[in-house]
Coordinates of C-alpha atoms and ligand atoms in Angstrom, one line a residue:
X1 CA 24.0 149.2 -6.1
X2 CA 22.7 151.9 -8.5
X3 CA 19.3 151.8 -9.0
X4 CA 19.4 152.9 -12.4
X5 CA 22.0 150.5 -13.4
X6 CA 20.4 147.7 -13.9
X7 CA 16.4 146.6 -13.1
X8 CA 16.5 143.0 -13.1
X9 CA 18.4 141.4 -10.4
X10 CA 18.6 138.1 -11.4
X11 CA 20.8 135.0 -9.3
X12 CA 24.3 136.4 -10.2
X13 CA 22.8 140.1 -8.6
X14 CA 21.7 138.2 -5.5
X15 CA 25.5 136.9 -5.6
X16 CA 26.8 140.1 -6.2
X17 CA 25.0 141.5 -3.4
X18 CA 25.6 139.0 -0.8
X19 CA 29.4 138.7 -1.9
X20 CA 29.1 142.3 -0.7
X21 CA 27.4 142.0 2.3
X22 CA 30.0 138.9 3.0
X23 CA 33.1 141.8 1.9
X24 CA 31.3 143.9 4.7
X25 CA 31.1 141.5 7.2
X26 CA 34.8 140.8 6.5
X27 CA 36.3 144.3 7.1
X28 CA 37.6 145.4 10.1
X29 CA 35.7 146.8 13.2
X30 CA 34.9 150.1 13.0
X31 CA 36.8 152.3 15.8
X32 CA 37.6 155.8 16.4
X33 CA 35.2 158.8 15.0
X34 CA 31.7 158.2 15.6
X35 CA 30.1 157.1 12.6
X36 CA 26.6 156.4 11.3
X37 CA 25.7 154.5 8.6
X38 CA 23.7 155.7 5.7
X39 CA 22.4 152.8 3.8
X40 CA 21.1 153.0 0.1
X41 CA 18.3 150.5 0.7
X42 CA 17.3 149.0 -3.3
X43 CA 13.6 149.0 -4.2
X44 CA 11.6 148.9 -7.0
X45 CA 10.4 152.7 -7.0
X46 CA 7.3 153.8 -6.7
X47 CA 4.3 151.5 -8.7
X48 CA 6.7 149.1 -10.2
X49 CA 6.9 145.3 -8.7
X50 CA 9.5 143.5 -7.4
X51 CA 9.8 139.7 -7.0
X52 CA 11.3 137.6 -4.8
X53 CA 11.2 133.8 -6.6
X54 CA 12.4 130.9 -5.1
X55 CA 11.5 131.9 -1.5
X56 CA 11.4 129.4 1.4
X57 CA 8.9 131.5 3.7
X58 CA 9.0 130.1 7.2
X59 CA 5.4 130.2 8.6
X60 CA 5.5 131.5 12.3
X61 CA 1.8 130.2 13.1
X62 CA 1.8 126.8 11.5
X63 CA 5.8 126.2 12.6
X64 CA 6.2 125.0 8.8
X65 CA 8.3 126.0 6.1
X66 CA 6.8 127.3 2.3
X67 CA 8.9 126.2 -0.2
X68 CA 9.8 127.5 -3.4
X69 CA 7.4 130.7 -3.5
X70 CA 7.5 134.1 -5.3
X71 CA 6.6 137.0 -3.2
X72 CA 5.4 140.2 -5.2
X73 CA 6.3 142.9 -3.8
X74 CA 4.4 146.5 -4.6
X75 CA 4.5 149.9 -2.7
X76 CA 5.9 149.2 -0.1
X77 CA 2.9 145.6 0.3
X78 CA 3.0 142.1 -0.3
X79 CA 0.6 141.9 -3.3
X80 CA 0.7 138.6 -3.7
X81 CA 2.4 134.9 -3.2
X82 CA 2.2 132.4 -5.6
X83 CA 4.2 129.7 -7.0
X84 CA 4.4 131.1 -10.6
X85 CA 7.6 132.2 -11.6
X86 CA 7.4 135.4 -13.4
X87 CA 8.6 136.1 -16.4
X88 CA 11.1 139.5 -15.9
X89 CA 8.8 142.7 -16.4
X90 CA 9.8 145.5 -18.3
X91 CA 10.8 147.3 -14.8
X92 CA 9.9 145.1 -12.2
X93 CA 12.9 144.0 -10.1
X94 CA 13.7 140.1 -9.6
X95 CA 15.9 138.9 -7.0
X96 CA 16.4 135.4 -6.6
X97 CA 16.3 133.8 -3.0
X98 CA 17.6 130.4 -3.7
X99 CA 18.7 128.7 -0.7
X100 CA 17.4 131.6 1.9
X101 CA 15.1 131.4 4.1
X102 CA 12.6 134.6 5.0
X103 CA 11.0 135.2 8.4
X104 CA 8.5 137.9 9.0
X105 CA 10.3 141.5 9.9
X106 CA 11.2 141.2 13.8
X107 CA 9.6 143.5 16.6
X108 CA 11.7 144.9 19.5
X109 CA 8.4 145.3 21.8
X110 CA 10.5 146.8 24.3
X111 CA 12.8 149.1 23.4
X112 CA 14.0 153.0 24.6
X113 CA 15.7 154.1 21.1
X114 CA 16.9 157.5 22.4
X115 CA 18.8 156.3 25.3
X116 CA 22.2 155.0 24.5
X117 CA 23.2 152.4 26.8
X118 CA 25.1 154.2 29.2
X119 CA 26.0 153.1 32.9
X120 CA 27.2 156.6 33.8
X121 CA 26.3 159.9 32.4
X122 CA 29.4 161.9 31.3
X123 CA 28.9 165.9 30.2
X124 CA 31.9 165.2 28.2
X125 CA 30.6 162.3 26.2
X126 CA 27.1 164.1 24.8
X127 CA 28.3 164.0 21.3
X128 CA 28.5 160.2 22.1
X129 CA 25.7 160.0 23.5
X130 CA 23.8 161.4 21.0
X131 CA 25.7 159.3 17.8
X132 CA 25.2 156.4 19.8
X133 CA 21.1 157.0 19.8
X134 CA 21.6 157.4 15.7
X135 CA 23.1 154.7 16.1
X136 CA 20.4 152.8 18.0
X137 CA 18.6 152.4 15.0
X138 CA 20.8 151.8 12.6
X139 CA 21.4 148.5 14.7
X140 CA 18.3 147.5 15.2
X141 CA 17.7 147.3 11.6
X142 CA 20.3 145.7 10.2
X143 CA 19.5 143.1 12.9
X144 CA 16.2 142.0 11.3
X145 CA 14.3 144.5 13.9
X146 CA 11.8 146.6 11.0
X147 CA 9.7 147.6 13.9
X148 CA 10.0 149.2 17.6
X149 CA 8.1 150.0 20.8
X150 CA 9.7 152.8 22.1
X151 CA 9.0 152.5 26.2
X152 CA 10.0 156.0 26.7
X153 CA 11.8 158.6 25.5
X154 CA 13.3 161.7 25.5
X155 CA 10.2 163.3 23.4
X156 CA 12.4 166.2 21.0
X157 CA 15.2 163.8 20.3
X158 CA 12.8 160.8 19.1
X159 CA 11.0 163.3 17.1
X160 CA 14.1 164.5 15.2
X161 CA 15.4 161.3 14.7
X162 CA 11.5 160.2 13.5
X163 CA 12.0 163.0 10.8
X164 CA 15.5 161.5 9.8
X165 CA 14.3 158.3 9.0
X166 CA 11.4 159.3 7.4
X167 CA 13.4 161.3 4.7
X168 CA 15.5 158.6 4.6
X169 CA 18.7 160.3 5.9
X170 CA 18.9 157.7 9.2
X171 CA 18.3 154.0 8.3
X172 CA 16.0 152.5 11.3
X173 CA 12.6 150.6 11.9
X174 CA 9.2 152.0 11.7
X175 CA 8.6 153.5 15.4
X176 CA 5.7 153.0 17.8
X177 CA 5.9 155.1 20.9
X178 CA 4.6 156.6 23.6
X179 CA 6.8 159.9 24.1
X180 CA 7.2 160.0 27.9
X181 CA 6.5 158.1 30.4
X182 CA 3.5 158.7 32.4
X183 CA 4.8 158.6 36.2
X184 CA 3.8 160.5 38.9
X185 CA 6.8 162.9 39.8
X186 CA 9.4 161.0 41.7
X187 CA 8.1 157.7 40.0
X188 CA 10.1 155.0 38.1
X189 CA 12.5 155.8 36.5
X190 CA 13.1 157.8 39.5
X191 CA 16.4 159.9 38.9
X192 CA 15.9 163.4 38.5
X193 CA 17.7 164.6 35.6
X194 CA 18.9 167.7 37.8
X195 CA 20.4 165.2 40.3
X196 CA 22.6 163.3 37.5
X197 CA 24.6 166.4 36.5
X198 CA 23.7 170.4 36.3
X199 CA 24.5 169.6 32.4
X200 CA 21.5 166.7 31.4
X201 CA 19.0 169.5 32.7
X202 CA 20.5 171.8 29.7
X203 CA 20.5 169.0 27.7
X204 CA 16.7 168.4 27.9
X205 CA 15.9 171.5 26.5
X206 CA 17.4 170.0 23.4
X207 CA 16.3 166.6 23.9
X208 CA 12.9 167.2 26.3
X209 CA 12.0 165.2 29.4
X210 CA 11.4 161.2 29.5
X211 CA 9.6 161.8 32.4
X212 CA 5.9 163.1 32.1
X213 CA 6.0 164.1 35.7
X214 CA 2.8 165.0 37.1
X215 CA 2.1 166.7 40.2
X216 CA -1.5 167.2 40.2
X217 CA -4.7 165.6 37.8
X218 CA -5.5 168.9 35.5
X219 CA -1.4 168.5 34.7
X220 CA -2.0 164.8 34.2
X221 CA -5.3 165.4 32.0
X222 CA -3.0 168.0 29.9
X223 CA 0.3 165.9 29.7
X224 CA -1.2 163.2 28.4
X225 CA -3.2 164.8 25.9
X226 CA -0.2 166.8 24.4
X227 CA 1.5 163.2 24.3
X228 CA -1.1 162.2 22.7
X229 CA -1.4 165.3 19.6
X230 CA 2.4 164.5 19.5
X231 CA 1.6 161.1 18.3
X232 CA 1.7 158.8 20.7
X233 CA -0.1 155.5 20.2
X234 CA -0.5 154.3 23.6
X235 CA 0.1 155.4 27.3
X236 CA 2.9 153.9 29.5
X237 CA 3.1 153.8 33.4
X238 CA 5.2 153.0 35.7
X239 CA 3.6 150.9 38.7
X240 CA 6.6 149.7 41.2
X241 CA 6.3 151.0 44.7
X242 CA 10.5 150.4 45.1
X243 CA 13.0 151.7 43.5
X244 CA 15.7 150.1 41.0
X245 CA 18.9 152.0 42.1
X246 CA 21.1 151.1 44.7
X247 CA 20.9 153.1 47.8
X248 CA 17.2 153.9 47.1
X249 CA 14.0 152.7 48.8
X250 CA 10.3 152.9 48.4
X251 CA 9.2 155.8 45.3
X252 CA 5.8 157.4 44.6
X253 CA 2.9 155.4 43.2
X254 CA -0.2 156.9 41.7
X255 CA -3.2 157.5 43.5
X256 CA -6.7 155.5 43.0
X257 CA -7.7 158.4 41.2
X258 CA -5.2 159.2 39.3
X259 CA -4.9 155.1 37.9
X260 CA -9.0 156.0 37.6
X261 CA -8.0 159.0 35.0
X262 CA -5.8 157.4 33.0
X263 CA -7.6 154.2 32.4
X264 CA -10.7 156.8 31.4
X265 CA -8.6 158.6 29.0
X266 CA -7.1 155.3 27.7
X267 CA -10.3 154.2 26.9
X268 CA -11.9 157.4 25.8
X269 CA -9.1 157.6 23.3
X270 CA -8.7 153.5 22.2
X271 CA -4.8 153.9 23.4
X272 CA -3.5 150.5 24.9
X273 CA -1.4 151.0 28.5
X274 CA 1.6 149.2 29.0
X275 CA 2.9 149.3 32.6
X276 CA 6.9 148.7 33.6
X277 CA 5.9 146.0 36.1
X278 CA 8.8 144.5 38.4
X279 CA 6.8 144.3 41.7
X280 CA 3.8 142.0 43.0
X281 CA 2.4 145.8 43.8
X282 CA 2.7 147.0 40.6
X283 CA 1.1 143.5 39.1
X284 CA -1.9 143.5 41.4
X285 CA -3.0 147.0 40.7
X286 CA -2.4 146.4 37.1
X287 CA -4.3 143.3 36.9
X288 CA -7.3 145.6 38.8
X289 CA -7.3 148.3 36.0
X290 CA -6.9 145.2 33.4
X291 CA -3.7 146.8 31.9
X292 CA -3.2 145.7 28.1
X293 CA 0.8 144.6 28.7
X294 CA 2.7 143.8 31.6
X295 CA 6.4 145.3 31.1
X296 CA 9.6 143.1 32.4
X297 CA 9.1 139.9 34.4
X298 CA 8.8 139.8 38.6
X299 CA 11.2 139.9 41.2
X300 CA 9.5 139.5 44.3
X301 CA 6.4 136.6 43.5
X302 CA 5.6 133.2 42.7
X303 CA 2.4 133.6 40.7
X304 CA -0.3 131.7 41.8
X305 CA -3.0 129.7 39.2
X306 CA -5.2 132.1 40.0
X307 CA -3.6 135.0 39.3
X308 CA -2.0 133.8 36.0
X309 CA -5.6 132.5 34.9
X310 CA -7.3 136.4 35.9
X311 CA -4.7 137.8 33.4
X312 CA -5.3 135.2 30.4
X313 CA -9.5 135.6 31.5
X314 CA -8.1 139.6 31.0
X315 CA -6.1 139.3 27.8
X316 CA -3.3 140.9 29.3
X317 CA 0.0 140.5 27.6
X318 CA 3.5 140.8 28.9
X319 CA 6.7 141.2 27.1
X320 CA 9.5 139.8 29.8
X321 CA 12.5 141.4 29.0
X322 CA 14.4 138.3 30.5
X323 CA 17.4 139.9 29.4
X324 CA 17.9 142.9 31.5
X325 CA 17.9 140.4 34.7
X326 CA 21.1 138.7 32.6
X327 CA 22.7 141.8 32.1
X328 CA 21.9 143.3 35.8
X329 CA 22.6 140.6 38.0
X330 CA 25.6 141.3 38.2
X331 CA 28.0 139.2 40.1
X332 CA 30.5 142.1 40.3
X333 CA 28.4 143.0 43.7
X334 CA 29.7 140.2 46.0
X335 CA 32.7 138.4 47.2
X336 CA 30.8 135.3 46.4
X337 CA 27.5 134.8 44.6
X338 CA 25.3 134.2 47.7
X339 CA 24.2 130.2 47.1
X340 CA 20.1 131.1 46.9
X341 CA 21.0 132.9 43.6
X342 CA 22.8 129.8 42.1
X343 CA 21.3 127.4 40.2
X344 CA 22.4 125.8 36.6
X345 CA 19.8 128.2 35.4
X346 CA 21.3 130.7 36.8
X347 CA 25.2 130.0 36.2
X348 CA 24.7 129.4 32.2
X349 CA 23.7 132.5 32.5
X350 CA 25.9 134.9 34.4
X351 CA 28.6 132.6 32.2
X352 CA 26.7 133.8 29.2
X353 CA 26.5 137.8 30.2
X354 CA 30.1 137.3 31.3
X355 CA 30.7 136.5 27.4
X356 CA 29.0 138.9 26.4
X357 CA 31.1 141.4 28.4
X358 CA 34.1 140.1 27.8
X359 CA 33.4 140.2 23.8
X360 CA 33.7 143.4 22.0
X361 CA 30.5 143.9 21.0
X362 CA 31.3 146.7 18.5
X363 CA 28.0 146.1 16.3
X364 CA 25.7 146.9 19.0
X365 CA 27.6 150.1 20.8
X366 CA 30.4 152.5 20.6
X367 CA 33.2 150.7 22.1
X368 CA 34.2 153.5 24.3
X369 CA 30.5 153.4 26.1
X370 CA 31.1 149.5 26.6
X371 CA 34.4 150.0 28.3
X372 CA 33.3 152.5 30.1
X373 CA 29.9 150.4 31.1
X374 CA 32.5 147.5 32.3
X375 CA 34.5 149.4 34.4
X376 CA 31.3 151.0 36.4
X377 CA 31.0 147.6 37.3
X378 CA 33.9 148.1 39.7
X379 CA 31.5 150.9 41.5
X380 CA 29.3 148.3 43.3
X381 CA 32.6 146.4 45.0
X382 CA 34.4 150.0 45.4
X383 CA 30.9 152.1 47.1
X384 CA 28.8 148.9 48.8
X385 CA 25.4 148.6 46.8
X386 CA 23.6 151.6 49.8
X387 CA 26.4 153.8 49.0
X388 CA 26.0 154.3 45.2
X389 CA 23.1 156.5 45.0
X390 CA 24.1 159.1 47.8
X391 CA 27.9 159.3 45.5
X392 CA 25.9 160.0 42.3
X393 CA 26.5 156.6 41.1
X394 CA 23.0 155.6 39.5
X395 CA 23.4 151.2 39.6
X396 CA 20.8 148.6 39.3
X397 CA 20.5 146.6 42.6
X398 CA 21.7 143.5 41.5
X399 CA 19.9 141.2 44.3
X400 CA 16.6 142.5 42.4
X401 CA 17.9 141.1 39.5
X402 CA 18.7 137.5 40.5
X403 CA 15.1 137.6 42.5
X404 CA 14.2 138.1 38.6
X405 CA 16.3 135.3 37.1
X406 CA 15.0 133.1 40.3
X407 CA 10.8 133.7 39.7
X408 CA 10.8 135.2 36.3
X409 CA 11.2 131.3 34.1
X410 CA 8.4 129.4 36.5
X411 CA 6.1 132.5 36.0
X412 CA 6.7 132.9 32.1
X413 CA 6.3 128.9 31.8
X414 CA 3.2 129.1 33.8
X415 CA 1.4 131.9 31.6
X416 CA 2.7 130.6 28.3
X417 CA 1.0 127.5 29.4
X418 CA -2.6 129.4 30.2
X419 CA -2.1 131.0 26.4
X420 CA -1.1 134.7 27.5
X421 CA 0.5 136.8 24.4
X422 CA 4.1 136.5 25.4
X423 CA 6.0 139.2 23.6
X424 CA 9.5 139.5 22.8
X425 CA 11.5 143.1 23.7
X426 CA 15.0 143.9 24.9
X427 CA 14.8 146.9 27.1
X428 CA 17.8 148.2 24.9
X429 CA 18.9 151.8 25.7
X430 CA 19.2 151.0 29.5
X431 CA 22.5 150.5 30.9
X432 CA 24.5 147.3 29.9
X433 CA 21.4 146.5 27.0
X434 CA 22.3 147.4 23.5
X435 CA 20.3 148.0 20.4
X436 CA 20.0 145.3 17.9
X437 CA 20.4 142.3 20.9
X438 CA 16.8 141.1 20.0
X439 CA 18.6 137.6 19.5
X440 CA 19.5 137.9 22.7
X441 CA 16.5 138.0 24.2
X442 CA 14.8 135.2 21.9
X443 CA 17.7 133.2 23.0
X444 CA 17.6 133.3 26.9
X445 CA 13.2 132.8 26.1
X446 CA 14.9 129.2 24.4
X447 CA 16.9 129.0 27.1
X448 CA 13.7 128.9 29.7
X449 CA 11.9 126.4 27.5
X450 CA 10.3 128.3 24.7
X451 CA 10.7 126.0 21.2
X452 CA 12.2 127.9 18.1
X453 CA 8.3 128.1 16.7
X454 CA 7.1 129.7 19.9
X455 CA 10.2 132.3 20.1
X456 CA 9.7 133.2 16.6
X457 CA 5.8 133.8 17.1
X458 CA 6.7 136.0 20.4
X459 CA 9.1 137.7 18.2
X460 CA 6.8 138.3 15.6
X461 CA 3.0 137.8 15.6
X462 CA 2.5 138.4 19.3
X463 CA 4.4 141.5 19.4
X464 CA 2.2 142.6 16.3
X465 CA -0.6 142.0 18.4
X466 CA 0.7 143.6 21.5
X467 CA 1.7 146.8 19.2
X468 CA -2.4 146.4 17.3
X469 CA -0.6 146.1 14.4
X470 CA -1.5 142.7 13.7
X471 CA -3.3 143.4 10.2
X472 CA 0.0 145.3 8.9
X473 CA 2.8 143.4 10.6
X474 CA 3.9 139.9 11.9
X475 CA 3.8 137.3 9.6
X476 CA 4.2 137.0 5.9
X477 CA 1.1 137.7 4.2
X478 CA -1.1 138.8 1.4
X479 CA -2.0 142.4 1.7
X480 CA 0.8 143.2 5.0
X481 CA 3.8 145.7 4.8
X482 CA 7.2 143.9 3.4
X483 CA 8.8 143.0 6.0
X484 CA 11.1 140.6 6.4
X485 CA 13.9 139.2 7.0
X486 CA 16.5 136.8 5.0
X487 CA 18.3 134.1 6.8
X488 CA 20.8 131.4 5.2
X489 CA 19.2 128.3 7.3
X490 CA 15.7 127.7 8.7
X491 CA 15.6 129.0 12.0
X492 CA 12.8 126.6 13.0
X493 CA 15.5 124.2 13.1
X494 CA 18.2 126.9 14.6
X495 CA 17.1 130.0 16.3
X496 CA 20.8 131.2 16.4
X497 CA 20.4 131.6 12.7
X498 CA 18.5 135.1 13.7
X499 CA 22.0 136.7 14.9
X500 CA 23.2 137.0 11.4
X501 CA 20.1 138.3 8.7
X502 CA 21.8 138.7 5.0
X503 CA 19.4 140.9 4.1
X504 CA 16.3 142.8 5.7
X505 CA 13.5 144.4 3.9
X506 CA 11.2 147.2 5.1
X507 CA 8.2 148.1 3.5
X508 CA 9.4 146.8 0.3
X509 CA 13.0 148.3 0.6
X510 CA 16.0 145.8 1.0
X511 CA 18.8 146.8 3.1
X512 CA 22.0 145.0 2.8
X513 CA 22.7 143.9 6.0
X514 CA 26.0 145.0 8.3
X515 CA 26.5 147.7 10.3
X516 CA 29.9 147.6 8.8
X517 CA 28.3 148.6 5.9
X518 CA 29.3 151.9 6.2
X519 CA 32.6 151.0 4.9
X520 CA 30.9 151.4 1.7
X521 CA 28.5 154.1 1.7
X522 CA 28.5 157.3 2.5
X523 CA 28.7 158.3 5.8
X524 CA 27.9 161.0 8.4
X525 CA 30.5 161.9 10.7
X526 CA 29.8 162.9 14.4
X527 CA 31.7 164.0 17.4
Ligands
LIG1 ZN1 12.1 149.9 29.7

């Protein structure tokens, strides 16, 4: 829509836009050339209001729905929320939202933006690789996701990618990150760039290093403050004594000293420290230092009262990433599932991922990186599970993973029960987990026993809190960024409802939603 055109979108402009979002919807899949969408998101401009009457705000805290509300909308805020109905402004923008429901703008708390999803790293495929990343965001917003933790990343690409979205040439959420991770050198994730291919080491002088990669504490001390004067708003480690590839065994952990340094600096410099936490070793040292979040959900422990009750008494958080157990328990391993991994858990699950596989999940990835992922699949049958790391085949043990899907529910139950901040986050950008699957994850939380109210909050509020962004983010409120999300049914009622958003706003801009959209708008073309 032209901007200029008209400044009062009144019902039939809502109609208009959705019939278009609906045409979008309605095309065909994209295939072929790599493309990214540019969206023209449609805003007020700068000092002018825009109004949203007739809202039915669903209230994440209280689990209720407000009904019939008009939410002013000014720079980019939410100036104010009333029940008045405004009489059109000489150049405010009214868009009606009879009918819709809005949900505050969701978080992906766990998320790796510039890594695209890829079982198998292919020299051939970097142009792929690296539309795929543009991609990334592009997904995530048009899902409802308006904000991201990035969990690591390759530092130069996220930066240029930051700089696109910023002008407004790349549509994507606001980004929280940490740059790199901060591992000791061999740590988690512990695959040497050099050892994939003689290529990725030329490639990360374009896109720098997602490993921090210390050796010694002055390198540490500098590393992490360079991370830091590149913007970084918090630190994250990586605490598991045992590696996550097949065919690999124990990896480097930090010294006592160094965990001592890092907590200092944290402090010193108010940065929270998230730690990727898959190990009873990793947990217990982290719940030592009194780490801020707890990455990904156990594979190896029962947690005992005590222990959950130490990490509530130490506010720590975790975001469980549920998901990537789904995806990476992958029955493609044995002849037969082994009969401790089964339960009815367990098998709506692995039927669920199977789906999921089997689908052609075109919105969230380029198709040619999902066959490819499927086939790899055949690697773990065609190399045994100790033989894949020795042939340069870099797989996720899958017997880790269905430890994960076996402890992780009782754990999660048992600490949303003590009141720990339970986030929400996909782990996207890792091998067989796309961008924009936030539903996903909310889903499978459902799935475990979370209500709709409490997957919403996790989606929302508590991953505002886990990000400090609380005051800005969240919920739907007086004075907080714009962000939300339109739904077409209350997704108190029905949580699927969050896998198809008709529109999504971002700091006051609305996006028509679609990744299909592009069908419409100028595009960039790549590779
Ligand atoms: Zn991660």
């Amino acid at each position: 829509m032209d901007q200029n055109e008209s400044r009062t979108m009144t019902r039939r402009g809502l109609l208009r836009l959705t019939a278009v979002s609906a045409l979008c919807l309605s095309l065909p899949t994209m295939t072929g050339c790599m493309t990214v969408p540019k969206y023209k998101p449609i805003g007020a401009g700068e000092g002018k209001s825009m109004e949203l009457i007739h809202c039915n705000i669903v209230d994440v805290i209280q689990g209720v729905v407000h009904h019939d509300r008009t939410i002013a909308i000014r720079n980019g805020l939410i100036e104010s929320i009333s029940d008045r109905i405004p009489s059109p402004r000489e150049g405010s923008l009214v868009i009606d939202m009879k009918n819709q429901y809005l949900i505050p703008g969701l978080i992906d708390a766990h998320c790796h933006s510039t890594l695209s999803s890829e079982a198998e790293f292919n020299p051939f495929g970097v142009p792929t690789m690296l539309g795929q990343v543009k991609r990334n965001y592009v997904q995530q917003l048009s899902q409802g996701v308006t904000t991201i933790r990035d969990m690591g990343a390759l530092p130069k690409l996220l930066h240029k990618n930051l700089e696109l979205i910023e002008k407004g040439e790349l549509a994507g959420p606001r980004v929280v990150f940490c740059n790199a991770f901060t591992n000791v050198y061999g740590g988690h994730p512990d695959l040497d760039p050099a050892d994939v291919s003689a290529f990725s080491g030329i490639a990360m002088a374009f896109t720098g290093n997602p490993s921090l990669w210390f050796k010694s504490i002055p390198e540490l001390k500098e590393k992490m403050q360079g991370s830091l004067e590149n913007g970084a708003s918090f630190l994250k480690l990586t605490m598991d004594n045992k590696s996550l590839l097949c065919g690999k065994g124990e990896i480097p952990v930090y010294s006592e000293e160094e965990l001592q340094v890092i907590f200092e600096f944290a402090r010193r410099n108010n940065l929270p420290v998230a730690g990727h936490i898959h190990t009873k070793f990793g947990f217990d040292r982290a719940l030592k230092y009194g780490i801020n979040s707890m990455e990904h959900s156990l594979g190896d422990a029962s947690l005992t009262d005590r222990e959950i009750a130490e990490m509530a008494e130490k506010k720590i958080a975790i975001v469980p990433t549920m998901g990537i157990a789904q995806m990476l328990a992958a029955p493609e391993a044995f002849d037969k599932i082994p009969e401790e991994y089964r339960n009815d858990f367990i098998d709506r699950e692995l039927s669920i991922r199977r789906q999921f596989l089997d689908s052609t999940p075109d919105h969230y990835i380029e198709p040619a990186i999902h066959k490819k992922n499927v086939e790899a699949l055949q690697y773990y049958r065609e190399y045994g599970c100790g033989n894949l790391y020795k042939n340069g085949k870099f797989m996720a043990k899958p017997d880790f993973y269905f430890h994960v899907l076996l402890y992780g529910p009782k754990n999660l139950l048992k600490m949303k029960e003590a009141g720990i901040v339970i986030g929400c986050g996909t782990d996207a950008g890792i091998p067989y987990v796309y961008h924009g699957t936030l539903w996903r994850e909310m889903e499978m939380l459902g799935r475990i026993g979370f209500s709709n109210q409490e997957v919403l909050r996790c989606a929302t509020i508590n991953n505002a809190k886990i990000l400090r962004r609380e005051d800005k983010i969240g919920t739907i409120d007086k004075g907080k960024l714009a962000d939300m999300v339109v739904l077409s049914a209350n997704p108190l009622v029905r949580i699927e409802t969050c896998r198809d958003p008709k529109m999504v706003i971002k700091g006051g801009q609305i996006y028509e939603v679609s990744p299909l959209a592009l069908k419409i708008h100028e595009s960039d073309h790549h590779g």
